[in-house]
Tab-separated table of C-alpha atoms in Angstrom:
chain	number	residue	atom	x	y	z
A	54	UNK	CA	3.407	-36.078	10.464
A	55	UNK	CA	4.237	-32.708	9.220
A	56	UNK	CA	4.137	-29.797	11.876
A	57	UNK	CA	2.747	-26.467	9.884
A	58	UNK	CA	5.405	-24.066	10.079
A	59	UNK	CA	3.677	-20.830	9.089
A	60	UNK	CA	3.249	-18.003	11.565
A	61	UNK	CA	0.062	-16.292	9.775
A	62	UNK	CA	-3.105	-18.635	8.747
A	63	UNK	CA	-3.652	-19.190	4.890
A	64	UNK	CA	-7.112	-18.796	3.659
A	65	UNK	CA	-9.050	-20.240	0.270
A	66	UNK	CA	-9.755	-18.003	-1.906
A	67	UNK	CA	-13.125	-17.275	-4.482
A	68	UNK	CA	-12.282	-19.392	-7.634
A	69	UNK	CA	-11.703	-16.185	-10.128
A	70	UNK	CA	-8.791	-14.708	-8.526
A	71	UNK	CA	-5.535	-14.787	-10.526
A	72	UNK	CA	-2.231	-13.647	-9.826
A	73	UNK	CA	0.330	-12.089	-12.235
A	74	UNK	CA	4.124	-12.474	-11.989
A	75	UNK	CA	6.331	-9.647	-13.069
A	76	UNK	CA	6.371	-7.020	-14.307
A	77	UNK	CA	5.136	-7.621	-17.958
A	78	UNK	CA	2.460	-10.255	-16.076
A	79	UNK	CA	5.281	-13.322	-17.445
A	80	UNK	CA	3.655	-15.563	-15.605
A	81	UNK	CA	-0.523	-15.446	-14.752
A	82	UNK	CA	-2.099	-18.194	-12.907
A	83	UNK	CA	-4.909	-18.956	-10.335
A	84	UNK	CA	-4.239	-17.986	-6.204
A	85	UNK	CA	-4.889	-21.292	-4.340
A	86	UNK	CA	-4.387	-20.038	-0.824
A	87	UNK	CA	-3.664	-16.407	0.781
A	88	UNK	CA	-2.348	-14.881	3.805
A	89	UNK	CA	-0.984	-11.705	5.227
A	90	UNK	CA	2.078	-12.641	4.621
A	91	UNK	CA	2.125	-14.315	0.946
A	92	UNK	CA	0.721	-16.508	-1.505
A	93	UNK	CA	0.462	-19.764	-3.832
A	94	UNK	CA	-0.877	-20.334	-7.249
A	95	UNK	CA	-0.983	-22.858	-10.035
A	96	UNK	CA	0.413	-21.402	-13.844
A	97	UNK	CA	0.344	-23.562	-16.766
A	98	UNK	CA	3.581	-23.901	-18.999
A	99	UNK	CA	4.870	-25.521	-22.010
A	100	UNK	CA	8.246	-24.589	-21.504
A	101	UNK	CA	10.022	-27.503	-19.127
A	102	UNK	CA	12.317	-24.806	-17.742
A	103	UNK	CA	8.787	-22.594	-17.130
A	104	UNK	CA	9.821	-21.903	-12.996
A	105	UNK	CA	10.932	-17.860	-12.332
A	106	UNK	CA	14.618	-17.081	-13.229
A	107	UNK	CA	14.682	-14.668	-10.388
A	108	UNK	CA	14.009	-14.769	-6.696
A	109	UNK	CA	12.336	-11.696	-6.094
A	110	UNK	CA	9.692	-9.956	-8.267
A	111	UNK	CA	6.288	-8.086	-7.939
A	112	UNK	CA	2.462	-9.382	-8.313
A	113	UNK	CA	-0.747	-8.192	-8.996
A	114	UNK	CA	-3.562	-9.937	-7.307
A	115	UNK	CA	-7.141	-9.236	-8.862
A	116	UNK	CA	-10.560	-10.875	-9.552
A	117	UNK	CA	-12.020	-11.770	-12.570
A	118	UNK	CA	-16.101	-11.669	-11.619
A	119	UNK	CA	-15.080	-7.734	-10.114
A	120	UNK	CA	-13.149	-4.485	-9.402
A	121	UNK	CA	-10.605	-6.229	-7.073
A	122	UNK	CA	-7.244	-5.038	-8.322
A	123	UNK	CA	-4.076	-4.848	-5.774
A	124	UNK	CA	-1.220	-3.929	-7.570
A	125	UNK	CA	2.690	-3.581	-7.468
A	126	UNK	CA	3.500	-5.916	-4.550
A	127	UNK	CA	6.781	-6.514	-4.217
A	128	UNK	CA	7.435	-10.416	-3.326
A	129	UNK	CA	10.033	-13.028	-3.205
A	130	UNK	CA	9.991	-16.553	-4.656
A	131	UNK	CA	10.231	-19.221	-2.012
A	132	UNK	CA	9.611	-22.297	-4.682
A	133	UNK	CA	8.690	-22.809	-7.906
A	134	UNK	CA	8.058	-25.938	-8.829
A	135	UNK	CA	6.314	-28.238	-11.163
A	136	UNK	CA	2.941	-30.311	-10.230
A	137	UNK	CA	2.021	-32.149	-12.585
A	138	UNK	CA	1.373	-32.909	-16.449
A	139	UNK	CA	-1.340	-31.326	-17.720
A	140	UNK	CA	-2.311	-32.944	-21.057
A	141	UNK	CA	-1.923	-36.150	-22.820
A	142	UNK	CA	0.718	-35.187	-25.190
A	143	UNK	CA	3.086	-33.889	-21.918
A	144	UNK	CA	3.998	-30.796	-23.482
A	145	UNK	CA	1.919	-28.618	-21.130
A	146	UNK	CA	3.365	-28.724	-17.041
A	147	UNK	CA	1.432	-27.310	-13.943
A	148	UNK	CA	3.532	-25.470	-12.054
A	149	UNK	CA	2.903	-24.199	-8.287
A	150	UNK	CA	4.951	-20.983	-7.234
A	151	UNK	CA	4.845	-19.725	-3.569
A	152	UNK	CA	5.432	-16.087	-2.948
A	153	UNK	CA	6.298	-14.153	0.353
A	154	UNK	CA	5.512	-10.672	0.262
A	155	UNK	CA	7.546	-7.975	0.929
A	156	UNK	CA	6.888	-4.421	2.512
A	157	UNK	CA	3.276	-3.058	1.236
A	158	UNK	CA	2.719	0.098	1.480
A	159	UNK	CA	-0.199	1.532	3.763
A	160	UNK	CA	-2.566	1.576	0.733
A	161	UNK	CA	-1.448	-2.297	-0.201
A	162	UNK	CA	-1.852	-3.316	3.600
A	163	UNK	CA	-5.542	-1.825	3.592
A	164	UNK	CA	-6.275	-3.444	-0.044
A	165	UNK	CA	-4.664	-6.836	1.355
A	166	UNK	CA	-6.757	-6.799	4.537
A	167	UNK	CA	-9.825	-6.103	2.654
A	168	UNK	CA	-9.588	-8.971	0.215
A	169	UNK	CA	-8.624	-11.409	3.181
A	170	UNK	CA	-11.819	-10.215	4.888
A	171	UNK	CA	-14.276	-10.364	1.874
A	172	UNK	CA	-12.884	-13.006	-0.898
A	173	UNK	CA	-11.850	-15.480	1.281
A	174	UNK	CA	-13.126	-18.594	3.014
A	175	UNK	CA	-11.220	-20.266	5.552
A	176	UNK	CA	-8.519	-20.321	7.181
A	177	UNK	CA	-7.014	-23.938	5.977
């Protein structure tokens, strides 16, 4: 049996929120789960190499259905890695990319806390 090893609880989030990767937005996909501490989400990629060349980055968090936009967090990669095939031909890979975040600033924290209290459901 596997003993959770995470010090902060991870929470589902509302189907329409989307993270992007970089600074460009390289990589875009949907948040699975949340905390105070980091994130996951699924990307799509056709390119087999598709996982981050880089350990540490920044993301922007936001929903689709509103105004929800947290920007400029600074994050490192903890894994990268691909789920599954995505389509019959094989050419398009799920990937699922964990991030811990690094220091937010105090407008980030409040932005953070806010989402976790209204766009989320859980915790897991």
């Amino acid at each position: 049996m596997d003993i959770e090893q995470r010090k902060y609880p991870r929470f589902s989030v509302q189907n329409h929120t989307f993270a992007a990767l970089g600074s460009e937005f390289e990589i875009v996909g949907k948040v699975n789960d949340i905390s105070i501490k980091g994130l996951s989400f699924s990307y799509l990629s056709n390119n087999i190499e598709a996982g981050s060349n880089s350990d540490s980055s920044r993301v922007d968090i936001f929903l689709s259905k509103n105004n929800f936009y947290l920007a400029n967090v600074h994050c490192k990669i903890v894994y990268d890695i691909p789920k599954h095939i995505s389509s019959k031909n094989h050419s398009v890979m799920t990937y699922r990319c964990g991030l811990y975040f690094g220091k937010l600033s105090k407008i980030q924290s409040k932005l953070l806390e806010l989402f976790l209290e209204n766009y989320t459901t859980g915790p897991l």
